Short mmCIF file of C-alpha atoms in Angstrom, two decimals:
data_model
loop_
_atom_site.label_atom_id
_atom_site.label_comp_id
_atom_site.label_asym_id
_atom_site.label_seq_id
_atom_site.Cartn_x
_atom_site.Cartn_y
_atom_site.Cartn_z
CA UNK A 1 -28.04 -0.26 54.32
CA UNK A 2 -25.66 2.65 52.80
CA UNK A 3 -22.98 1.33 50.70
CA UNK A 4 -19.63 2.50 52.05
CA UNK A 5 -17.60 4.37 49.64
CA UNK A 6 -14.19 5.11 50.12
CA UNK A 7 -12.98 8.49 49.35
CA UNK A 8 -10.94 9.20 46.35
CA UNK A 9 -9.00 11.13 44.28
CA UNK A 10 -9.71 14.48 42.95
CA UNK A 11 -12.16 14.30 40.01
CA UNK A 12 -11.53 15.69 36.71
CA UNK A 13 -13.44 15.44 33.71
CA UNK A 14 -16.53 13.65 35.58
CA UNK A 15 -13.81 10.86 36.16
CA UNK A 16 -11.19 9.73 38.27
CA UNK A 17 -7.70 9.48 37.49
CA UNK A 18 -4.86 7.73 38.44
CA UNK A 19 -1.52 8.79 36.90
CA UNK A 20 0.63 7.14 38.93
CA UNK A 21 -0.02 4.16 40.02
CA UNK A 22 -1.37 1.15 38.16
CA UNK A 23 -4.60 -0.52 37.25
CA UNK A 24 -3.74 -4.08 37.09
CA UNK A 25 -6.00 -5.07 40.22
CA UNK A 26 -8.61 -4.39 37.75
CA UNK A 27 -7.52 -7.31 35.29
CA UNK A 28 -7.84 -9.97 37.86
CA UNK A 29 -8.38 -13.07 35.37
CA UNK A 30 -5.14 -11.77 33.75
CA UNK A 31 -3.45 -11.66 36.90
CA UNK A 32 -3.83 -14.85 38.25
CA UNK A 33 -3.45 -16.50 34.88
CA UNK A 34 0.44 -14.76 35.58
CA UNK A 35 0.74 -16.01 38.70
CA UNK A 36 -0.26 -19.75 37.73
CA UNK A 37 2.55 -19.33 34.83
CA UNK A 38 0.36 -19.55 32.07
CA UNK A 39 0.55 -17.55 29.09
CA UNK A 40 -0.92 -14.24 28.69
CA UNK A 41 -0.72 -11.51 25.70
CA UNK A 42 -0.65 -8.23 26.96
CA UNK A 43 -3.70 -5.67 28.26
CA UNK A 44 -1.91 -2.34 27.21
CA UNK A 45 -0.51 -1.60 23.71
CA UNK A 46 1.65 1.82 22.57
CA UNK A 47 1.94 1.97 18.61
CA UNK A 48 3.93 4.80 17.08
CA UNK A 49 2.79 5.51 14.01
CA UNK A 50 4.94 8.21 12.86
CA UNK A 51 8.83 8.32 12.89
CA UNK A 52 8.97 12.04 12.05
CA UNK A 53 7.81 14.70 14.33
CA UNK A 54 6.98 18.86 13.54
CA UNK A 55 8.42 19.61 16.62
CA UNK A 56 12.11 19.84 17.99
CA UNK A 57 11.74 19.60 21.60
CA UNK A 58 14.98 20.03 23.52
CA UNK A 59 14.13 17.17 26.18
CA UNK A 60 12.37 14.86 23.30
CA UNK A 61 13.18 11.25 25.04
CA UNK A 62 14.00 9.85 21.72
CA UNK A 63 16.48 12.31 20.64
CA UNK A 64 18.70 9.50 19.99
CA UNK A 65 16.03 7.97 17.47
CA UNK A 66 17.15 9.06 13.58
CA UNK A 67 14.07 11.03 12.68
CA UNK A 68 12.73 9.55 9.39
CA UNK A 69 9.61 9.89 7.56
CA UNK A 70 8.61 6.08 8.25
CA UNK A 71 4.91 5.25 8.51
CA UNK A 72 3.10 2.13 10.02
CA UNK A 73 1.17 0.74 7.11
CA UNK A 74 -2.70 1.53 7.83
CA UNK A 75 -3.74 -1.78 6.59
CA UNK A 76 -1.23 -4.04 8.54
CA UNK A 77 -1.82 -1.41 11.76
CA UNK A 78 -5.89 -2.38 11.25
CA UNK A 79 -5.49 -6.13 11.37
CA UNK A 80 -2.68 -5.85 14.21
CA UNK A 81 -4.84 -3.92 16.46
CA UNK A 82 -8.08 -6.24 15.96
CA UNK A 83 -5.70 -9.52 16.20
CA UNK A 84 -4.92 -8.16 19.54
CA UNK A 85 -7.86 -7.08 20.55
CA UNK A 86 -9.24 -10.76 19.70
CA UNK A 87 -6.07 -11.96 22.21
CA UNK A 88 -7.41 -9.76 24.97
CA UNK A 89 -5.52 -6.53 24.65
CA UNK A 90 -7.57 -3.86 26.19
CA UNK A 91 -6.13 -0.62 25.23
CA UNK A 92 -4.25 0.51 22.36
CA UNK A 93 -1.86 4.01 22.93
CA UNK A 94 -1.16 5.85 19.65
CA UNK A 95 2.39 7.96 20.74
CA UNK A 96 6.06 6.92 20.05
CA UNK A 97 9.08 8.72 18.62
CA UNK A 98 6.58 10.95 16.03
CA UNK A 99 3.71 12.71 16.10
CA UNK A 100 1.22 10.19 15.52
CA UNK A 101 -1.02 12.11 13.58
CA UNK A 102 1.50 13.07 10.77
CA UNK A 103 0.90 9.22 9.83
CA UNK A 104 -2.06 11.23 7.10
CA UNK A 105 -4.33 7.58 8.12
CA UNK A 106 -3.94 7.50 11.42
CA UNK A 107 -7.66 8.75 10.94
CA UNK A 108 -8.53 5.84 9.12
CA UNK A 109 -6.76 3.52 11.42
CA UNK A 110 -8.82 4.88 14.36
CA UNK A 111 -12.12 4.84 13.16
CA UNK A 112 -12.22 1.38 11.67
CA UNK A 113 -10.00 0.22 14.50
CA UNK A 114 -12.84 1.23 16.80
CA UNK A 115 -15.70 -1.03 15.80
CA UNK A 116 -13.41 -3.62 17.67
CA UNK A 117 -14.26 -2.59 20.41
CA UNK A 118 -11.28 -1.74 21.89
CA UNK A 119 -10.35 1.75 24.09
CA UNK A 120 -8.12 3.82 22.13
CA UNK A 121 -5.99 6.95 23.54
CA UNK A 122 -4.16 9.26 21.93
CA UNK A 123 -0.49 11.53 23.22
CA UNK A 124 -0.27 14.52 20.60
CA UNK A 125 1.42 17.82 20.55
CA UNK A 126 -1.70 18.87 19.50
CA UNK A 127 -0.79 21.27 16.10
CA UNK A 128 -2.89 18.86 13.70
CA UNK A 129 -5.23 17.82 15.82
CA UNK A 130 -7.34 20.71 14.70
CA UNK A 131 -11.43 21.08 14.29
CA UNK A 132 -11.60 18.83 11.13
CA UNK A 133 -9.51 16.08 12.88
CA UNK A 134 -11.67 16.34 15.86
CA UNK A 135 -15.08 16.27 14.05
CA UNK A 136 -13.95 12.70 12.85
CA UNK A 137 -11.63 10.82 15.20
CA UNK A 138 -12.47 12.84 18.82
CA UNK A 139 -15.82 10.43 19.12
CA UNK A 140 -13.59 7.14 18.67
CA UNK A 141 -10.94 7.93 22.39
CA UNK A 142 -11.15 7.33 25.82
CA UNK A 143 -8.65 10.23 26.02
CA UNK A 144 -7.12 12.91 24.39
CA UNK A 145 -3.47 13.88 26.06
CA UNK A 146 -2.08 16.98 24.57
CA UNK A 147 2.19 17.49 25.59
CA UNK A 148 2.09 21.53 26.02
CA UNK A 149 5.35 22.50 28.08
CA UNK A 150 4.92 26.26 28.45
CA UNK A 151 2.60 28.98 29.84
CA UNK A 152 3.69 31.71 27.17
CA UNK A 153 4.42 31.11 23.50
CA UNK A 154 7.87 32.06 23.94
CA UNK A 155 8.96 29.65 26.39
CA UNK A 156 6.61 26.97 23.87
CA UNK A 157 8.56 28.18 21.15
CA UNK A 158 11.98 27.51 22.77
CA UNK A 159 11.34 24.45 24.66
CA UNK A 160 9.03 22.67 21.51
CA UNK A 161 11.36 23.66 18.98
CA UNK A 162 8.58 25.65 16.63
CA UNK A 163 6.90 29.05 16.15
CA UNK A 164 5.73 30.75 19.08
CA UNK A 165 2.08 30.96 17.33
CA UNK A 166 1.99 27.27 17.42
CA UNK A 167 1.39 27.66 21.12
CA UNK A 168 -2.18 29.89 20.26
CA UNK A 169 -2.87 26.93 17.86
CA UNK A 170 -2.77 24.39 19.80
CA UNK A 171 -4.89 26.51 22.84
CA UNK A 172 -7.52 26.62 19.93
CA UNK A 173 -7.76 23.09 19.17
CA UNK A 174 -8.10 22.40 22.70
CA UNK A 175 -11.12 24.80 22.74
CA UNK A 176 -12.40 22.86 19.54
CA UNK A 177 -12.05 19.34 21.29
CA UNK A 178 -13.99 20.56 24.18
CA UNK A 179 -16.93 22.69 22.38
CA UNK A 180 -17.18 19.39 20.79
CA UNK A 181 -17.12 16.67 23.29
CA UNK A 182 -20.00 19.29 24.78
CA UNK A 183 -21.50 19.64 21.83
CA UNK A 184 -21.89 15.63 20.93
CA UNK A 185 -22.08 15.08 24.81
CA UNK A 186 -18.62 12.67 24.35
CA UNK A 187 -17.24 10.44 27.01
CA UNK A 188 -13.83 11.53 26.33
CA UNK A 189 -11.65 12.77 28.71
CA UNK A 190 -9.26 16.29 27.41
CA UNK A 191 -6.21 16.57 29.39
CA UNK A 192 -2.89 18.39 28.62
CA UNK A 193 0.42 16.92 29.89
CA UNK A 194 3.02 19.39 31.22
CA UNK A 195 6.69 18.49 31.90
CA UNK A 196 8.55 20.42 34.52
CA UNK A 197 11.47 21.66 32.62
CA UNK A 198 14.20 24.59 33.82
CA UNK A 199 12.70 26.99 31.38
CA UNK A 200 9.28 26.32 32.16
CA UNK A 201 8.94 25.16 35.91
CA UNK A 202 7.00 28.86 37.19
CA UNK A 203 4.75 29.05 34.04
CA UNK A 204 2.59 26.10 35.67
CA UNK A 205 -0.21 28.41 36.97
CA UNK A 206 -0.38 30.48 33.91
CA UNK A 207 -1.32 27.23 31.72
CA UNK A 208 -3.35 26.25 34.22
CA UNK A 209 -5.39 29.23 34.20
CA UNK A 210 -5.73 29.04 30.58
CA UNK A 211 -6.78 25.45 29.93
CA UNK A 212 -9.49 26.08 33.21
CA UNK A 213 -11.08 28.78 31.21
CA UNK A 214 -10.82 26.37 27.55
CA UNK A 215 -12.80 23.52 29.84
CA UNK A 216 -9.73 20.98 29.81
CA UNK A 217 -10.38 18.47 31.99
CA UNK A 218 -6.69 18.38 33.72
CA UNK A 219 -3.38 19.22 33.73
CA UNK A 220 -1.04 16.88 34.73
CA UNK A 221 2.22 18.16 36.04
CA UNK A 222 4.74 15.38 36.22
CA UNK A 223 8.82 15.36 36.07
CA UNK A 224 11.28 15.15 33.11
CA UNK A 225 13.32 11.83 33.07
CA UNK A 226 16.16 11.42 31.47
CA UNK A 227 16.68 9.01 29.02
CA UNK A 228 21.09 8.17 29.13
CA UNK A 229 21.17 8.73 25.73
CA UNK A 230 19.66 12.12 25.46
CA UNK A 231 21.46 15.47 26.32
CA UNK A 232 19.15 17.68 28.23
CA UNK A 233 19.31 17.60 32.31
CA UNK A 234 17.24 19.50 34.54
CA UNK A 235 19.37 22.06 37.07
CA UNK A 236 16.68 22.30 39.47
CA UNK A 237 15.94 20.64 42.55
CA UNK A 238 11.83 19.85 42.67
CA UNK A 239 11.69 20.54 47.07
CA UNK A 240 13.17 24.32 45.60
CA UNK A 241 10.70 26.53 47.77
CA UNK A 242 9.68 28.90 45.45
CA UNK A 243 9.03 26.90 43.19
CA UNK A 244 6.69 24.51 45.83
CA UNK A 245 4.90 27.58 46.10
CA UNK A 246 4.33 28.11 42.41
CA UNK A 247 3.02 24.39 42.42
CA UNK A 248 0.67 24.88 44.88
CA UNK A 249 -0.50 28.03 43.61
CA UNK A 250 -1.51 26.20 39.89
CA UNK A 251 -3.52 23.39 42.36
CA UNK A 252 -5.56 26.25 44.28
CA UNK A 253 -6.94 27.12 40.55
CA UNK A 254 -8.60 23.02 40.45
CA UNK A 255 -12.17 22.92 40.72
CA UNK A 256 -14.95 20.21 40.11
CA UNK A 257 -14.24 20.07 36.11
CA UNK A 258 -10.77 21.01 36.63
CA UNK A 259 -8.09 19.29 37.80
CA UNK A 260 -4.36 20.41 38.25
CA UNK A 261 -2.63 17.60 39.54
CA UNK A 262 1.03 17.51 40.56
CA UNK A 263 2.52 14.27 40.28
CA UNK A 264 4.50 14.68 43.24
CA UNK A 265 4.57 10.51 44.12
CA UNK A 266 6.40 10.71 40.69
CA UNK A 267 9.27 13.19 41.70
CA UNK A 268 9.60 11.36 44.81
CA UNK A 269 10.32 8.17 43.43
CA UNK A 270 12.78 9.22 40.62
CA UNK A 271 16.11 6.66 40.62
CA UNK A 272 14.34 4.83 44.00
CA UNK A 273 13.28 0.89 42.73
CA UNK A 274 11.65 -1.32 45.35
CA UNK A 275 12.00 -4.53 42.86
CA UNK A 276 15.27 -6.22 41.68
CA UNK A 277 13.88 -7.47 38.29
CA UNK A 278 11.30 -6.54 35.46
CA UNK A 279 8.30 -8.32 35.68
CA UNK A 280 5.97 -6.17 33.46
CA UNK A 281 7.07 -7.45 29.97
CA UNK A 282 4.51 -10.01 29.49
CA UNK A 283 1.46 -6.86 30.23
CA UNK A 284 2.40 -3.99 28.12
CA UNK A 285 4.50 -3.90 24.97
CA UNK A 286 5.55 -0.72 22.29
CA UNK A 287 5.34 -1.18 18.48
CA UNK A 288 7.26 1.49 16.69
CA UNK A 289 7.07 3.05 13.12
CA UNK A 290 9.41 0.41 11.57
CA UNK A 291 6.94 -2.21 13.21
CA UNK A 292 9.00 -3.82 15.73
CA UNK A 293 7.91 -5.02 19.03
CA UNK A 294 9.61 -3.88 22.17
CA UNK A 295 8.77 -4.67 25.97
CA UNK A 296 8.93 -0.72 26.73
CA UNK A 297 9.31 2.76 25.06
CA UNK A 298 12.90 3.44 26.41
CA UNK A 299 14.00 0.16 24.86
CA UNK A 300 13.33 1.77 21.52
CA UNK A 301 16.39 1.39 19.00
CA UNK A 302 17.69 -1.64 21.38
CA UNK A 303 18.09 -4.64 19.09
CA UNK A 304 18.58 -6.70 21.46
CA UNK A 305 15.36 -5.76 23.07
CA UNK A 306 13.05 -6.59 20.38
CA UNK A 307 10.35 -9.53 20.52
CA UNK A 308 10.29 -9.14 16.42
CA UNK A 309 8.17 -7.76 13.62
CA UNK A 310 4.73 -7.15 12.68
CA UNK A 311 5.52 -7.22 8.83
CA UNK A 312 7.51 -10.50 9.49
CA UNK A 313 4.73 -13.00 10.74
CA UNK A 314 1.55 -13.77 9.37
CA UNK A 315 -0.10 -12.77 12.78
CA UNK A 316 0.61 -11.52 16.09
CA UNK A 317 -0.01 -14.75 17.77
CA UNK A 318 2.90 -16.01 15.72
CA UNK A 319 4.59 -13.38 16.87
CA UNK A 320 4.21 -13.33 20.58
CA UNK A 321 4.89 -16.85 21.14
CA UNK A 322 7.76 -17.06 18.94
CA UNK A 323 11.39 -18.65 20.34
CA UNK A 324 12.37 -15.11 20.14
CA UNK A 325 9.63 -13.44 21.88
CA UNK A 326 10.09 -15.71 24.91
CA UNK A 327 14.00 -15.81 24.99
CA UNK A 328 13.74 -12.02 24.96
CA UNK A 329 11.07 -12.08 27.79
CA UNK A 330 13.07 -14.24 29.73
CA UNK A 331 16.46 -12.18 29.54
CA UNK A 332 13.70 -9.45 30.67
CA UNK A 333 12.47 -10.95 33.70
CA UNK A 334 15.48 -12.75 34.68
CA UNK A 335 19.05 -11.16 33.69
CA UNK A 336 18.05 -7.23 32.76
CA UNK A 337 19.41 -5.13 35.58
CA UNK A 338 16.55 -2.62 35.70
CA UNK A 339 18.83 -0.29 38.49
CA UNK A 340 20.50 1.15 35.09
CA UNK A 341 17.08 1.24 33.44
CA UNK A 342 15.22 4.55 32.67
CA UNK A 343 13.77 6.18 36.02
CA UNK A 344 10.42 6.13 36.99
CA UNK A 345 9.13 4.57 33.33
CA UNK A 346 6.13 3.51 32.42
CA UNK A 347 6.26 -0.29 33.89
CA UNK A 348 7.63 0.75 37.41
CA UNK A 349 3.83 1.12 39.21
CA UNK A 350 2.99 -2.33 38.09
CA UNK A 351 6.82 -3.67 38.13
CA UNK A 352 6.35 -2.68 42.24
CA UNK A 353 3.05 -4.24 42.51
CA UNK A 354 4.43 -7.75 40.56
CA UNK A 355 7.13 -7.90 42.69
CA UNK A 356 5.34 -7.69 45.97
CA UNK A 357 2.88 -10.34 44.81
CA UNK A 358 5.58 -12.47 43.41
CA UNK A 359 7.59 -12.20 46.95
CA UNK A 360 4.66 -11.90 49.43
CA UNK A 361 5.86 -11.11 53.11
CA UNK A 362 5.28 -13.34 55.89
CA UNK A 363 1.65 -13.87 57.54
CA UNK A 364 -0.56 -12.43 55.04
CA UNK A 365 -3.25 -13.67 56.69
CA UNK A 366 -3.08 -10.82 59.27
CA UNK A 367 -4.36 -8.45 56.52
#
C-alpha cells in the first residue's frame, strides 16, 4: 500500500520551512517531560556574540542596547555550547544585539563547536561573511539567514545605516555561499530575511528577482515589530492594496529552488495573544555579549529578567537550576503580563501551542 502524504508547504532549498509556527511536536520526550513537571533545559539557544554592530539600522530592535565593543569569550562560549549540548539543547542561534561575526572567533567557536554535534544557525547582515569566511565556517550550519532590507542600494544605504555599495557586497557573498554549498554539495540552507519597512515595502520583487538569479534558497518577507523602547514605527497599513499587489507580484517569481514567502500569518497576528501567560521560558533562552542569560531577546537589558551568568558559575547546570533561575522562571510563567510584551516574538507560536495543551478543551476524545 501507498503511504499517504499530506501536502505541504512550498519547498525551498530542497527543504521545507516553517517560519511561523513552531516545531515543538517534534521534541515529544521533551514535551511530556513538561507536562509531568519535571525539569527540562532548553532545545533552542540564541548567543550574541558581538555587542557592536557595522551597521546603523533605523528599526534595529535593540536600539536601546548601549553599543559596546563587548565580546563573548571563545573559550567560555566553546564549553557553554557543548555543556548544553550534553543537557539536550538541540540548536544553538548565533544573532543578538551585534553582528555576530565581528566577534574575530566566532570562526573558531563554530568549527570546534560543531564536532558536538549540535545544529548551528547563523542571522548576519552579511558584509563579513565574505568568500574566506564561507570557505571555513559555511560547511559547519544548518542555515545561513542574511537581514537585507532593500531592493536598491540606496534604500539599503538609508534603512541599514552604511554605504550604498555595501548592498553589492553583500549580493556577492550571497553568490559566494551558494557557488559553494554547490560546489561542496552542502546541506545548508541560504535564505535572506527582509523586513517590511515604509521605505522599503515595494522593493520586495526587485530583491526577489535578484537573490532568484544568485540561487538563494528564500526570501522571507515578514513584518517589523516594535520593540516600546525603540523609536521607529511603521505608517503603513499591511491590507494597503497596492502594496498586496506588490506582495503577490514578488511570490509569482517562487519556483522549485526558490521560495518567496510572505509571512502573512505573522502580520495577521501582530498585538492578537490567544494565551494569558508565558509558558515558553523553560524551551528557549538568549545569552548576550556580557554573558547573561535571558528567557527571550526582547528581555535584553531587563535585570530583572535575567536567569544569571555564564562567567559566574562553574557550569551551566549550576546555572539553570539555580534559586535564581527558577524564581525568575516562575515570575515568567506565573505573574509576567505578556499583553504588554513585544508583539508577535519569538516564543508566541509555541507560547499558543503550551497554552492549549496546558488548558485542553472539553471532549478531546472526539478528535
Amino acid at each position: 500500500m501507498k503511504k499517504f502524504q499530506q501536502p505541504r508547504d512550498k519547498k525551498s532549498d530542497g527543504n521545507f520551512l516553517s517560519l511561523d509556527s513552531h516545531k515543538l511536536i517534534y521534541h515529544l520526550k521533551e514535551l511530556n517531560a513538561w507536562i509531568r513537571g519535571e525539569p527540562i533545559f532548553p532545545l533552542y539557544v540564541a548567543i550574541s556574540p558581538s555587542g557592536m554592530c557595522n551597521h546603523k539600522c533605523v528599526f534595529c530592535v535593540y536600539e536601546y542596547i548601549e553599543e559596546k565593543p563587548i565580546f563573548l569569550e571563545k573559550e567560555k562560549t566553546i564549553k557553554i555550547i557543548k555543556e548544553l549540548r550534553n543537557l539536550g539543547t538541540k540548536a544553538i542561534f548565533f544573532s543578538g544585539e551585534g553582528e555576530p561575526l565581528l566577534n574575530k572567533f566566532l570562526p573558531e567557536i563554530v568549527r570546534r563547536s560543531k564536532d558536538t554535534g549540535i545544529d548551528m544557525a547563523i542571522n548576519t547582515n552579511g558584509i563579513i561573511f565574505n568568500k574566506g569566511i564561507a570557505e571555513k565556517i559555511l560547511k559547519n550550519f544548518t542555515f545561513v539567514r542574511v537581514s537585507l532590507n532593500a531592493g536598491k542600494k540606496e534604500t539599503y544605504a538609508s534603512v541599514h545605516g552604511t554605504r550604498g555599495k555595501d548592498f553589492d557586497i553583500v549580493l556577492s557573498n550571497l553568490s559566494d555561499m551558494v557557488q559553494i554549498k554547490i560546489r561542496d554539495n552542502l546541506d545548508v540552507t541560504i535564505g535572506v530575511q527582509f523586513l517590511l519597512l515604509n521605505e522599503n515595502r515595494f522593493e520586495v520583487p526587485e530583491l526577489a528577482k535578484k537573490l532568484r538569479d544568485i540561487g538563494v534558497g528564500y526570501l522571507s518577507v515578514k513584518p517589523f515589530l516594535p520593540h516600546p523602547n525603540i523609536s521607529y514605527r511603521l505608517k503603513y497599513t499591511f491590507d494597503d492594496p497596492e502594496l498586496q499587489e506588490c506582495l503577490y507580484e514578488a511570490e509569482k517569481l517562487s519556483s522549485d529552488k526558490f521560495s518567496v514567502i510572505i509571512r502573512r500569518d505573522s502580520f495577521a497576528k501582530i498585538s492578537k495573544r490567544s494565551y494569558p501567560k508565558c509558558l515558553s521560558s523553560q524551551f528557549m533562552l538568549e545569552i548576550d555579549c556580557h554573558g547573561d542569560v535571558y528567557p527571550c531577546g526582547p528581555f535584553l537589558g531587563n535585570k530583572k529578567m535575567v536567569y544569571g551568568n555564564i562567567y559566574n558559575c562553574n557550569t551551566f547546570e549550576e546555572l539553570w537550576n539555580s534559586e535564581r533561575c527558577k524564581k525568575t522562571i516562575a515570575y515568567i510563567t506565573n505573574e509576567l503580563d505578556v499583553s504588554k510584551c513585544m508583539p508577535n516574538c519569538r516564543n508566541d507560536a509555541i507560547n499558543r501551542f503550551l497554552w492549549e495543551l496546558a488548558n485542553p478543551p472539553e471532549h478531546v476524545n472526539y478528535i
